Amino acid sequence: MNRKLIAKSQNHLGSTVPGQPFLAQSGVLFFSVLVAGCGGGLDKPEHTIIPLPVTVEWAVADTFHFTEETRILFDSTDTEAERIGEFLSGLIGNSTETMPAVEVYSTDVPDGGIYLTREGASPSLGSEGYELTVTGSQVIVRAVEPAGLFYGVQTIRHLLPPVVEYTAAYPRPLFLPGVHITDQPRFQWRGTMLDVARHFLPLHDVKRFIDLAALYKLNRLHLHLSDDQGWRVEIPGWPNLTEHGGSTEVGGGVGGYYSTDEYTELVEYAQERFVTVVPEIDIPGHTNAALASYADLNCDGIARNLYIGTNVGFSTLCVDKDITYEFLDDVIREISSRTPGPYFHVGGDEVEELSEEEYITFIERIQSIVNSHGKRMIGWDEIALADLAVGSVVQLWRPYWPSDEMEEMDSAQAALRVEFEAGILRAVDAGATVVLSPADRLYLDMKYDTSTVLGLTWAGIPDERGSYDWKISDEFSSLPEGAIAGVEAPLWSETLGTLEDFEYMAFPRLAGVAELGWTSASLREWEEYRMRLGAQSARWTVLGINFRRSPLIPWDAGPSEH
Ligand code: TNX
């Protein structure tokens, strides 16, 4: 298909309808007739940008060609824009003969200029939005904050061919189609979680995961740093935690941990990609690795054996001992001091060895410790039992939210759901916000289908469509919109041993979660999305991602230009 046909289909749509860039009903029909010839619906996506931007207007007569004269420009005081410009220059340099120079902007954007600027950006773009304008002679990215410039550059990346992702053997011509995009996310929390406790991932693997998350404009990386099977971050003064507690993992393999320097390196690496690390130390349960490392943390004073199985619920810190709180104060202070983001995750899930009263008292005490170190507490949804402070965050994970299915449930199960909802709403009333990670939709460790070898099934088998094709505000209609901080897809690793395993469970679903968090429900449409998703395969292949070639997705789909 040549560009003229796209032009025609666009002309037929007329100027872009705000909030509905190209999915106007008639447009889809006309487009599919032109492209597919007959039958079958949409055969080629119009572009391959994920998450889908708010508005995309093509200026098809214009094409910006990268040449030896191409320069990336930034305002003299904007060091962040310079850094983002260097990133873009590196991408372009991968496939052209010369890397574009990154230079201070002086007067007018010259022909061949790519200008990254915070001047003149509309405040309505918010802290992560951007405006991208590509004409025949210039590219301009405007944003209020550096994050927006970074996301504008990620969109440019999606408009460029996959060859920019690696050092090409020989130079190739590169160009960008003429376009005007305005874009900003629906939710401020667009996250994923790595369970490095059940199986440890070395630093470079986590960095790679951060790179892949940033490509899809995800902005939170929750790290599950401790569990029964392993303690994964060094705490000064408590060396046994990592030396002994970090020495193994599920199945008995060699574990590992991040030194304080490595952890610092990781959070900085993430921050440079506008990803906030959310460290989790799961307490009071899921603590066998700590209980094996220090006998004093146990009520009976006897150190536990290391644990390499996958049961949950059997361990707890001794909530009656002072040393428990001295220990936790050290842990929370040390990690918080190395974490630039505002959150500290305390886990709080699946505690079977404490009474409800003991649990509540513990969580409230920990909340004040977290706050005393300048952080906001976040925890799994069980923490809603406690009195939460304004600014605390509840991460909803249990698939217990009331739904239509309740009509078929017995009354005890239905009552449990009503109570669950009431608990979360009570926390919201107290000033907490909610991150949505409903396990039946967003748990990336759930199998894709019954034949998937890796993964678990306890919450369901959400395939690519199941995790993407739902409306947050319909399913969680009783939650005030302002109370929903966003979405996060956890990747638990009981069954995942290597980065390849992690990638297989995350891709393609993580791209869908990114779009769920970024793009309004009114713009998302499964049939159109699966075309854009299919078109990621070329980029994922050159990036070496071990993704699942799901039968639901047309993997060879791609706009014919690139
Ligand atoms: C539940 S989600 C857990 C984890 C498991 C996961 C496996 C949550 C707060 N607890 O301990 O790893 O299920 O899917």
Coordinates of C-alpha atoms and ligand atoms in Angstrom, one line a residue:
M1 CA 0.0 0.0 0.0
N2 CA 1.4 3.4 -0.8
R3 CA 1.0 6.5 1.2
K4 CA -1.5 8.0 -1.2
L5 CA -4.1 5.4 -0.2
I6 CA -3.6 6.3 3.4
A7 CA -4.0 9.9 2.4
K8 CA -7.3 9.1 0.7
S9 CA -8.7 7.2 3.6
Q10 CA -7.7 10.0 5.9
N11 CA -9.3 12.6 3.6
H12 CA -12.4 10.5 3.7
L13 CA -12.4 10.8 7.4
G14 CA -12.1 14.5 7.1
S15 CA -10.1 16.3 9.7
T16 CA -9.4 14.2 12.7
V17 CA -12.2 14.0 15.1
P18 CA -10.8 15.1 18.5
G19 CA -10.6 12.1 20.8
Q20 CA -11.3 9.7 17.9
P21 CA -8.2 9.9 15.7
F22 CA -9.1 7.4 13.0
L23 CA -11.7 5.0 14.2
A24 CA -14.7 6.8 13.0
Q25 CA -17.0 4.0 11.9
S26 CA -17.1 5.0 8.2
G27 CA -13.4 5.5 8.2
V28 CA -12.7 2.0 9.4
L29 CA -15.0 0.6 6.7
F30 CA -13.5 2.7 3.9
F31 CA -10.0 2.0 5.1
S32 CA -10.5 -1.7 5.2
V33 CA -12.0 -1.8 1.8
L34 CA -9.0 0.0 0.4
V35 CA -6.4 -1.9 2.2
A36 CA -7.8 -5.4 2.4
G37 CA -9.7 -5.4 -0.8
C38 CA -12.6 -7.4 0.4
G39 CA -14.0 -8.9 3.5
G40 CA -12.2 -9.5 6.8
G41 CA -12.1 -6.0 8.4
L42 CA -9.0 -4.1 9.1
D43 CA -5.9 -5.7 7.7
K44 CA -3.2 -3.2 8.3
P45 CA -2.9 -0.7 11.2
E46 CA -2.5 2.9 10.2
H47 CA 0.5 3.2 12.5
T48 CA 2.1 1.0 15.1
I49 CA 2.1 3.3 18.1
I50 CA 1.3 1.7 21.4
P51 CA -0.2 3.1 23.6
L52 CA -2.6 4.7 21.2
P53 CA -2.2 8.5 21.4
V54 CA -5.1 10.8 22.0
T55 CA -5.1 12.5 18.6
V56 CA -3.2 11.7 15.4
E57 CA -3.6 13.9 12.4
W58 CA -1.6 12.9 9.3
A59 CA -0.1 15.5 7.0
V60 CA 0.6 13.1 4.3
A61 CA 2.1 15.5 1.8
D62 CA 5.0 16.0 4.2
T63 CA 7.8 13.6 5.0
F64 CA 10.8 14.5 7.2
H65 CA 14.0 12.9 5.9
F66 CA 17.0 12.4 8.2
T67 CA 20.1 13.7 6.5
E68 CA 23.6 14.7 7.5
E69 CA 22.3 18.1 8.3
T70 CA 19.7 16.8 10.8
R71 CA 20.3 18.4 14.3
I72 CA 18.6 17.8 17.6
L73 CA 18.0 21.1 19.5
F74 CA 17.3 21.8 23.1
D75 CA 16.9 25.0 25.1
S76 CA 20.2 26.0 26.7
T77 CA 19.1 25.5 30.3
D78 CA 17.3 22.2 29.8
T79 CA 19.7 19.5 30.6
E80 CA 17.0 16.9 30.7
A81 CA 16.0 17.7 27.1
E82 CA 19.7 17.4 26.1
R83 CA 19.8 13.9 27.7
I84 CA 16.6 12.9 25.9
G85 CA 18.0 14.3 22.7
E86 CA 21.2 12.2 23.1
F87 CA 18.9 9.1 23.4
L88 CA 17.1 10.0 20.2
S89 CA 20.4 10.7 18.5
G90 CA 21.7 7.3 19.5
L91 CA 18.6 5.6 18.0
I92 CA 18.9 7.5 14.7
G93 CA 22.6 6.9 14.6
N94 CA 22.0 3.2 14.7
S95 CA 20.9 3.2 11.2
T96 CA 22.1 6.4 9.5
E97 CA 25.7 7.2 8.6
T98 CA 26.0 10.0 11.2
M99 CA 24.5 10.5 14.6
P100 CA 22.6 13.8 14.6
A101 CA 24.4 16.5 16.7
V102 CA 22.6 17.5 19.8
E103 CA 22.9 21.3 20.1
V104 CA 21.6 24.3 22.0
Y105 CA 18.8 26.0 20.2
S106 CA 19.5 29.6 19.3
T107 CA 16.9 31.4 17.2
D108 CA 14.7 29.7 14.7
V109 CA 14.4 26.0 14.3
P110 CA 16.5 25.4 11.1
D111 CA 15.5 23.1 8.3
G112 CA 16.4 19.6 9.4
G113 CA 16.0 20.6 13.1
I114 CA 14.4 18.3 15.7
Y115 CA 13.5 20.6 18.5
L116 CA 12.7 19.3 22.0
T117 CA 11.3 22.1 24.0
R118 CA 9.3 23.1 27.0
E119 CA 8.6 26.6 25.7
G120 CA 5.1 27.3 24.6
A121 CA 3.7 23.9 25.7
S122 CA 0.1 24.0 26.5
P123 CA -0.4 23.5 30.3
S124 CA -3.3 21.2 29.4
L125 CA -0.7 18.6 28.4
G126 CA -0.1 18.0 32.1
S127 CA 3.1 16.5 33.5
E128 CA 3.5 13.6 31.1
G129 CA 1.7 14.9 27.9
Y130 CA 3.4 16.1 24.7
E131 CA 2.7 17.5 21.3
L132 CA 4.6 16.2 18.3
T133 CA 4.6 18.0 15.0
V134 CA 6.4 16.5 12.0
T135 CA 6.6 18.6 8.8
G136 CA 8.7 18.2 5.7
S137 CA 11.5 20.4 7.3
Q138 CA 11.2 20.1 11.1
V139 CA 10.2 18.0 14.0
I140 CA 9.0 19.7 17.2
V141 CA 8.2 18.0 20.5
R142 CA 6.7 20.3 23.1
A143 CA 5.9 19.3 26.6
V144 CA 5.5 20.9 30.0
E145 CA 7.8 18.5 31.8
P146 CA 10.8 16.4 30.7
A147 CA 8.7 13.2 31.0
G148 CA 6.5 14.5 28.2
L149 CA 9.6 15.1 26.0
F150 CA 10.7 11.6 26.7
Y151 CA 7.3 10.2 25.7
G152 CA 7.3 12.3 22.6
V153 CA 10.6 10.7 21.7
Q154 CA 9.2 7.2 22.4
T155 CA 6.4 8.0 19.9
I156 CA 9.0 9.1 17.3
R157 CA 10.6 5.7 18.0
H158 CA 7.4 3.9 17.2
L159 CA 7.1 6.0 14.0
L160 CA 10.6 4.9 12.9
P161 CA 11.4 1.4 11.6
P162 CA 12.7 -1.4 13.9
V163 CA 16.2 -0.9 12.4
V164 CA 16.8 2.0 14.8
E165 CA 16.8 -0.5 17.6
Y166 CA 20.2 -2.0 16.7
T167 CA 23.4 -1.0 15.0
A168 CA 22.6 -1.7 11.4
A169 CA 25.2 -3.3 9.2
Y170 CA 24.9 -0.6 6.6
P171 CA 23.3 2.8 6.6
R172 CA 19.7 3.2 5.6
P173 CA 17.6 6.2 4.8
L174 CA 15.2 7.2 7.6
F175 CA 12.2 9.3 7.5
L176 CA 9.2 10.3 9.6
P177 CA 5.7 10.8 8.1
G178 CA 4.2 14.2 8.5
V179 CA 1.9 14.1 11.5
H180 CA 0.5 16.1 14.4
I181 CA 0.0 14.2 17.6
T182 CA -1.3 15.5 20.9
D183 CA -1.1 13.0 23.7
Q184 CA -1.3 12.5 27.5
P185 CA -2.0 9.6 29.7
R186 CA -5.3 8.7 31.4
F187 CA -3.6 7.4 34.6
Q188 CA -0.6 8.6 36.5
W189 CA 0.3 5.1 37.7
R190 CA 1.1 2.7 34.8
G191 CA 3.1 0.0 36.3
T192 CA 4.5 -3.5 36.2
M193 CA 6.1 -5.6 39.0
L194 CA 9.0 -8.0 39.0
D195 CA 9.1 -10.7 41.6
V196 CA 12.9 -11.0 42.0
A197 CA 12.4 -12.8 45.3
R198 CA 11.0 -16.2 44.1
H199 CA 13.6 -16.2 41.3
F200 CA 16.3 -13.6 41.3
L201 CA 17.0 -11.5 38.2
P202 CA 20.5 -9.9 37.9
L203 CA 20.8 -6.2 37.4
H204 CA 21.2 -6.2 33.6
D205 CA 18.0 -8.2 33.2
V206 CA 16.0 -5.7 35.3
K207 CA 17.5 -2.8 33.3
R208 CA 16.5 -4.5 30.1
F209 CA 12.9 -4.9 31.5
I210 CA 12.9 -1.2 32.4
D211 CA 14.0 -0.3 28.8
L212 CA 11.1 -2.4 27.4
A213 CA 8.6 -0.9 29.9
A214 CA 9.7 2.7 28.9
L215 CA 9.2 2.0 25.2
Y216 CA 5.5 1.5 26.1
K217 CA 5.4 4.6 28.4
L218 CA 5.1 2.6 31.6
N219 CA 6.3 4.7 34.5
R220 CA 6.3 2.5 37.6
L221 CA 8.5 -0.5 38.3
H222 CA 7.5 -2.2 41.5
L223 CA 10.2 -4.5 42.8
H224 CA 9.1 -7.4 45.0
L225 CA 12.4 -7.5 46.9
S226 CA 11.7 -10.0 49.7
D227 CA 9.6 -13.1 50.2
D228 CA 9.8 -16.5 51.9
Q229 CA 12.3 -17.7 49.4
G230 CA 14.8 -14.8 49.3
W231 CA 15.9 -11.4 50.5
R232 CA 17.3 -9.5 47.5
V233 CA 18.6 -6.1 48.7
E234 CA 21.5 -5.3 51.0
I235 CA 20.7 -3.6 54.3
P236 CA 23.7 -2.1 56.1
G237 CA 24.0 -3.6 59.6
W238 CA 22.0 -6.8 58.7
P239 CA 24.4 -8.7 56.4
N240 CA 22.8 -12.2 57.0
L241 CA 19.7 -11.0 55.2
T242 CA 21.4 -11.2 51.8
E243 CA 24.3 -13.5 52.6
H244 CA 22.1 -16.2 53.9
G245 CA 18.5 -15.1 53.2
G246 CA 19.4 -14.2 49.6
S247 CA 21.4 -17.4 48.9
T248 CA 18.7 -19.4 47.3
E249 CA 15.4 -19.3 45.4
V250 CA 12.4 -21.4 44.5
G251 CA 13.6 -24.8 43.5
G252 CA 16.9 -24.4 45.4
G253 CA 19.0 -22.7 42.7
V254 CA 21.5 -20.0 43.6
G255 CA 19.7 -16.8 44.5
G256 CA 21.3 -13.4 44.6
Y257 CA 20.8 -9.9 45.7
Y258 CA 21.4 -6.2 44.8
S259 CA 24.2 -4.5 46.8
T260 CA 23.3 -1.0 48.0
D261 CA 25.3 0.4 45.1
E262 CA 23.6 -1.8 42.6
Y263 CA 20.2 -0.8 43.9
T264 CA 21.1 2.8 43.6
E265 CA 22.3 2.2 40.0
L266 CA 19.0 0.5 39.3
V267 CA 16.8 3.3 40.6
E268 CA 18.9 5.9 38.7
Y269 CA 18.7 3.9 35.5
A270 CA 14.9 3.7 35.9
Q271 CA 14.7 7.4 36.7
E272 CA 16.5 8.4 33.5
R273 CA 13.7 6.6 31.7
F274 CA 11.0 8.3 33.8
V275 CA 10.3 5.0 35.6
T276 CA 9.7 5.3 39.4
V277 CA 11.0 2.3 41.3
V278 CA 8.6 1.2 44.0
P279 CA 10.5 -1.0 46.4
E280 CA 8.6 -3.7 48.3
I281 CA 9.6 -5.5 51.5
D282 CA 6.7 -7.8 52.1
I283 CA 5.8 -7.9 55.8
P284 CA 4.7 -9.2 58.3
G285 CA 4.1 -12.5 56.3
H286 CA 6.2 -13.7 53.3
T287 CA 9.2 -13.2 55.6
N288 CA 10.8 -16.7 55.9
A289 CA 14.1 -15.5 54.4
A290 CA 14.5 -12.9 57.1
L291 CA 13.3 -15.3 59.8
A292 CA 16.0 -17.7 58.6
S293 CA 18.7 -15.0 58.7
Y294 CA 18.1 -13.7 62.2
A295 CA 16.8 -16.0 65.0
D296 CA 15.7 -12.9 67.1
L297 CA 13.0 -12.0 64.6
N298 CA 11.1 -15.2 65.5
C299 CA 8.9 -15.2 68.6
D300 CA 10.5 -18.5 69.7
G301 CA 14.0 -17.2 69.0
I302 CA 14.8 -20.1 66.7
A303 CA 15.9 -19.3 63.1
R304 CA 13.8 -20.9 60.4
N305 CA 15.3 -23.1 57.6
L306 CA 15.6 -21.5 54.2
Y307 CA 12.5 -22.2 52.1
I308 CA 12.5 -23.2 48.4
G309 CA 8.9 -24.2 47.9
T310 CA 5.9 -22.1 46.8
N311 CA 3.4 -22.2 49.7
V312 CA 2.2 -18.9 51.1
G313 CA 0.9 -17.7 54.4
F314 CA 3.0 -19.7 56.9
S315 CA 5.6 -17.1 58.0
T316 CA 5.3 -14.0 60.1
L317 CA 7.6 -11.6 61.9
C318 CA 7.1 -11.5 65.7
V319 CA 4.9 -8.5 66.1
D320 CA 5.4 -8.4 69.9
K321 CA 9.1 -7.9 69.9
D322 CA 10.8 -4.5 69.9
I323 CA 13.6 -5.8 67.7
T324 CA 11.1 -6.4 64.9
Y325 CA 10.4 -2.6 64.7
E326 CA 14.1 -1.7 65.1
F327 CA 14.8 -4.0 62.2
L328 CA 12.0 -2.6 60.1
D329 CA 13.0 1.0 60.9
D330 CA 16.5 0.2 59.6
V331 CA 15.2 -1.6 56.5
I332 CA 12.6 1.1 55.6
R333 CA 15.1 4.0 56.3
E334 CA 17.9 2.5 54.3
I335 CA 15.9 1.6 51.3
S336 CA 13.9 4.9 51.4
S337 CA 17.1 6.9 51.5
R338 CA 18.2 5.3 48.3
T339 CA 14.8 5.5 46.6
P340 CA 14.0 8.9 44.9
G341 CA 10.3 7.9 44.4
P342 CA 7.7 8.8 47.0
Y343 CA 6.5 5.2 47.8
F344 CA 7.5 2.3 50.0
H345 CA 5.5 -0.9 49.5
V346 CA 5.0 -3.0 52.7
G347 CA 3.3 -6.0 51.1
G348 CA 0.9 -7.0 53.9
D349 CA -0.7 -9.8 51.9
E350 CA -1.7 -13.4 52.9
V351 CA -1.0 -13.3 56.6
E352 CA -2.4 -16.4 58.2
E353 CA -0.5 -16.5 61.5
L354 CA -1.8 -13.3 63.1
S355 CA -5.2 -12.3 64.4
E356 CA -6.9 -9.5 62.6
E357 CA -6.3 -7.2 65.5
E358 CA -2.6 -7.9 65.6
Y359 CA -2.4 -7.4 61.8
I360 CA -4.2 -4.0 62.0
T361 CA -2.0 -2.8 64.8
F362 CA 1.1 -3.9 62.9
I363 CA 0.2 -2.2 59.7
E364 CA -0.7 1.1 61.4
R365 CA 2.6 1.1 63.2
I366 CA 4.5 0.4 60.0
Q367 CA 2.6 3.1 58.2
S368 CA 4.0 5.7 60.7
I369 CA 7.5 4.3 60.2
V370 CA 7.1 4.7 56.5
N371 CA 5.7 8.2 56.8
S372 CA 8.5 9.1 59.3
H373 CA 11.0 8.3 56.5
G374 CA 9.2 10.6 54.1
K375 CA 7.4 8.0 52.0
R376 CA 3.9 7.1 51.3
M377 CA 2.9 3.6 52.3
I378 CA 1.5 1.3 49.6
G379 CA 0.4 -2.3 50.3
W380 CA -1.7 -5.1 48.9
D381 CA -5.4 -4.8 49.5
E382 CA -5.5 -6.5 52.9
I383 CA -4.0 -3.3 54.3
A384 CA -7.4 -1.6 53.8
L385 CA -8.4 -3.3 57.1
A386 CA -6.2 -0.8 58.9
D387 CA -6.8 3.0 59.3
L388 CA -4.9 4.4 56.4
A389 CA -3.3 7.8 56.2
V390 CA -4.1 10.4 53.5
G391 CA -1.9 9.5 50.6
S392 CA -1.4 5.8 51.3
V393 CA -2.1 3.5 48.4
V394 CA -4.0 0.3 48.3
Q395 CA -3.0 -2.2 45.6
L396 CA -6.1 -4.1 44.7
W397 CA -5.2 -7.7 43.7
R398 CA -7.8 -10.1 44.8
P399 CA -10.4 -10.8 42.1
Y400 CA -13.2 -10.2 44.6
W401 CA -14.7 -7.0 43.3
P402 CA -18.5 -7.2 42.9
S403 CA -19.6 -8.2 39.3
D404 CA -22.4 -9.7 37.4
E405 CA -21.1 -13.1 38.2
M406 CA -22.3 -12.6 41.8
E407 CA -25.8 -13.5 40.7
E408 CA -24.6 -17.1 40.3
M409 CA -22.6 -17.2 43.5
D410 CA -23.7 -18.6 46.9
S411 CA -24.6 -16.0 49.4
A412 CA -21.4 -16.3 51.5
Q413 CA -19.2 -15.6 48.4
A414 CA -21.4 -12.7 47.4
A415 CA -21.3 -11.3 50.9
L416 CA -17.5 -11.5 50.8
R417 CA -17.4 -9.4 47.7
V418 CA -19.7 -6.8 49.1
E419 CA -17.5 -6.6 52.2
F420 CA -14.3 -6.4 50.1
E421 CA -15.7 -3.5 48.1
A422 CA -16.8 -1.7 51.3
G423 CA -13.3 -2.1 52.8
I424 CA -11.7 -0.5 49.8
L425 CA -14.2 2.3 49.7
R426 CA -13.6 3.0 53.4
A427 CA -9.9 3.4 52.6
V428 CA -10.7 5.7 49.8
D429 CA -12.9 7.8 52.1
A430 CA -9.9 8.1 54.5
G431 CA -7.9 9.6 51.6
A432 CA -6.1 6.6 50.2
T433 CA -5.8 6.0 46.4
V434 CA -6.1 2.6 44.6
V435 CA -3.8 0.9 42.1
L436 CA -5.7 -1.7 40.2
S437 CA -4.0 -5.1 39.7
P438 CA -7.0 -7.4 39.6
A439 CA -5.4 -10.9 39.3
D440 CA -7.9 -12.3 36.9
R441 CA -7.1 -9.6 34.4
L442 CA -3.6 -8.2 35.1
Y443 CA -1.5 -11.0 36.7
L444 CA 1.1 -11.7 34.1
D445 CA 2.0 -14.9 35.8
M446 CA -1.3 -16.4 34.9
K447 CA -1.2 -18.8 31.9
Y448 CA -2.4 -17.5 28.5
D449 CA -4.4 -20.6 28.0
T450 CA -4.5 -24.1 29.4
S451 CA -1.6 -25.3 27.2
T452 CA 0.9 -22.6 28.4
V453 CA 3.8 -24.4 30.1
L454 CA 4.9 -21.5 32.4
G455 CA 2.7 -19.8 34.9
L456 CA -0.2 -20.4 37.3
T457 CA -4.0 -20.5 36.9
W458 CA -5.5 -19.7 40.3
A459 CA -6.9 -16.4 39.2
G460 CA -7.9 -17.4 35.6
I461 CA -6.3 -17.6 32.2
P462 CA -6.3 -14.0 30.8
D463 CA -5.2 -14.1 27.2
E464 CA -4.1 -10.9 25.3
R465 CA -7.8 -10.0 24.9
G466 CA -8.8 -10.7 28.4
S467 CA -6.2 -8.5 29.9
Y468 CA -6.8 -5.6 27.4
D469 CA -10.4 -5.6 26.4
W470 CA -12.3 -4.3 29.5
K471 CA -13.4 -0.9 30.8
I472 CA -11.9 0.0 34.1
S473 CA -14.7 2.5 34.9
D474 CA -17.4 -0.1 34.2
E475 CA -15.8 -2.8 36.3
F476 CA -14.9 -0.5 39.1
S477 CA -17.8 1.8 38.8
S478 CA -18.2 2.5 42.5
L479 CA -14.7 3.8 42.8
P480 CA -14.5 7.5 42.3
E481 CA -12.4 8.2 39.2
G482 CA -10.1 10.4 41.2
A483 CA -9.4 7.5 43.6
I484 CA -7.9 5.3 40.9
A485 CA -4.2 6.1 40.7
G486 CA -3.9 3.7 37.8
V487 CA -3.1 0.1 36.8
E488 CA -0.2 -2.3 37.4
A489 CA 0.6 -5.7 36.1
P490 CA 2.5 -7.9 38.5
L491 CA 4.8 -10.7 37.3
W492 CA 5.2 -13.3 40.0
S493 CA 8.0 -15.7 39.4
E494 CA 7.3 -19.0 41.2
T495 CA 7.4 -20.7 37.8
L496 CA 9.8 -18.3 35.9
G497 CA 13.5 -18.9 36.1
T498 CA 15.1 -16.8 33.5
L499 CA 14.6 -13.4 31.7
E500 CA 13.3 -15.4 28.7
D501 CA 10.5 -16.8 30.9
F502 CA 9.7 -13.4 32.3
E503 CA 9.5 -11.9 28.8
Y504 CA 7.3 -14.7 27.5
M505 CA 4.7 -14.1 30.2
A506 CA 4.9 -10.3 29.8
F507 CA 4.8 -10.0 26.1
P508 CA 2.4 -9.4 24.5
R509 CA 0.2 -8.7 27.5
L510 CA 2.3 -5.9 29.0
A511 CA 1.8 -3.7 25.9
G512 CA -1.9 -4.0 26.4
V513 CA -1.6 -3.0 30.1
A514 CA 0.4 0.0 29.0
E515 CA -2.4 1.0 26.7
L516 CA -5.0 0.3 29.3
G517 CA -3.2 2.8 31.6
W518 CA -2.5 5.4 29.0
T519 CA -5.4 5.5 26.6
S520 CA -9.0 6.3 27.4
A521 CA -11.5 3.5 27.1
S522 CA -13.5 5.4 24.5
L523 CA -10.5 5.2 22.1
R524 CA -9.5 1.6 22.8
E525 CA -10.9 -1.1 20.5
W526 CA -9.7 -4.7 20.5
E527 CA -9.9 -5.3 16.7
E528 CA -7.9 -2.3 15.9
Y529 CA -5.5 -2.8 18.8
R530 CA -4.6 -6.3 17.8
M531 CA -3.4 -5.0 14.4
R532 CA -1.1 -2.5 16.1
L533 CA 0.0 -5.2 18.5
G534 CA 0.8 -7.6 15.6
A535 CA 3.0 -4.9 14.0
Q536 CA 5.2 -4.9 17.1
S537 CA 6.7 -8.3 16.1
A538 CA 9.4 -6.9 13.9
R539 CA 10.6 -4.6 16.6
W540 CA 10.3 -7.3 19.3
T541 CA 12.3 -9.7 17.0
V542 CA 15.2 -7.3 16.5
L543 CA 15.1 -6.5 20.3
G544 CA 15.3 -10.2 20.9
I545 CA 12.2 -10.4 23.1
N546 CA 11.0 -13.9 23.8
F547 CA 7.3 -13.0 23.1
R548 CA 4.4 -15.3 22.8
R549 CA 3.2 -15.6 19.2
S550 CA -0.4 -15.7 20.3
P551 CA -2.8 -17.1 17.7
L552 CA -5.2 -14.2 18.5
I553 CA -2.8 -11.7 16.9
P554 CA -1.9 -11.2 13.2
W555 CA 1.9 -11.0 13.7
D556 CA 2.9 -10.0 10.2
A557 CA 0.7 -6.9 10.3
G558 CA 2.6 -3.7 9.8
P559 CA 2.2 -0.5 8.0
S560 CA 3.6 -1.2 4.6
E561 CA 5.8 1.9 4.5
H562 CA 8.3 0.8 7.1
Ligands
TNX1 C1 -0.6 -14.2 45.2 S1 -0.7 -11.3 44.9 C2 0.4 -13.5 45.9 C3 1.8 -13.9 45.6 C4 1.9 -15.0 44.6 C5 0.9 -14.8 43.5 C6 1.0 -15.8 42.5 C7 -0.2 -11.3 46.3 C8 -0.3 -10.1 47.0 N1 0.2 -12.5 46.8 O1 2.5 -14.2 46.8 O2 3.2 -15.0 44.1 O3 -0.4 -14.8 44.1 O4 0.1 -15.6 41.4

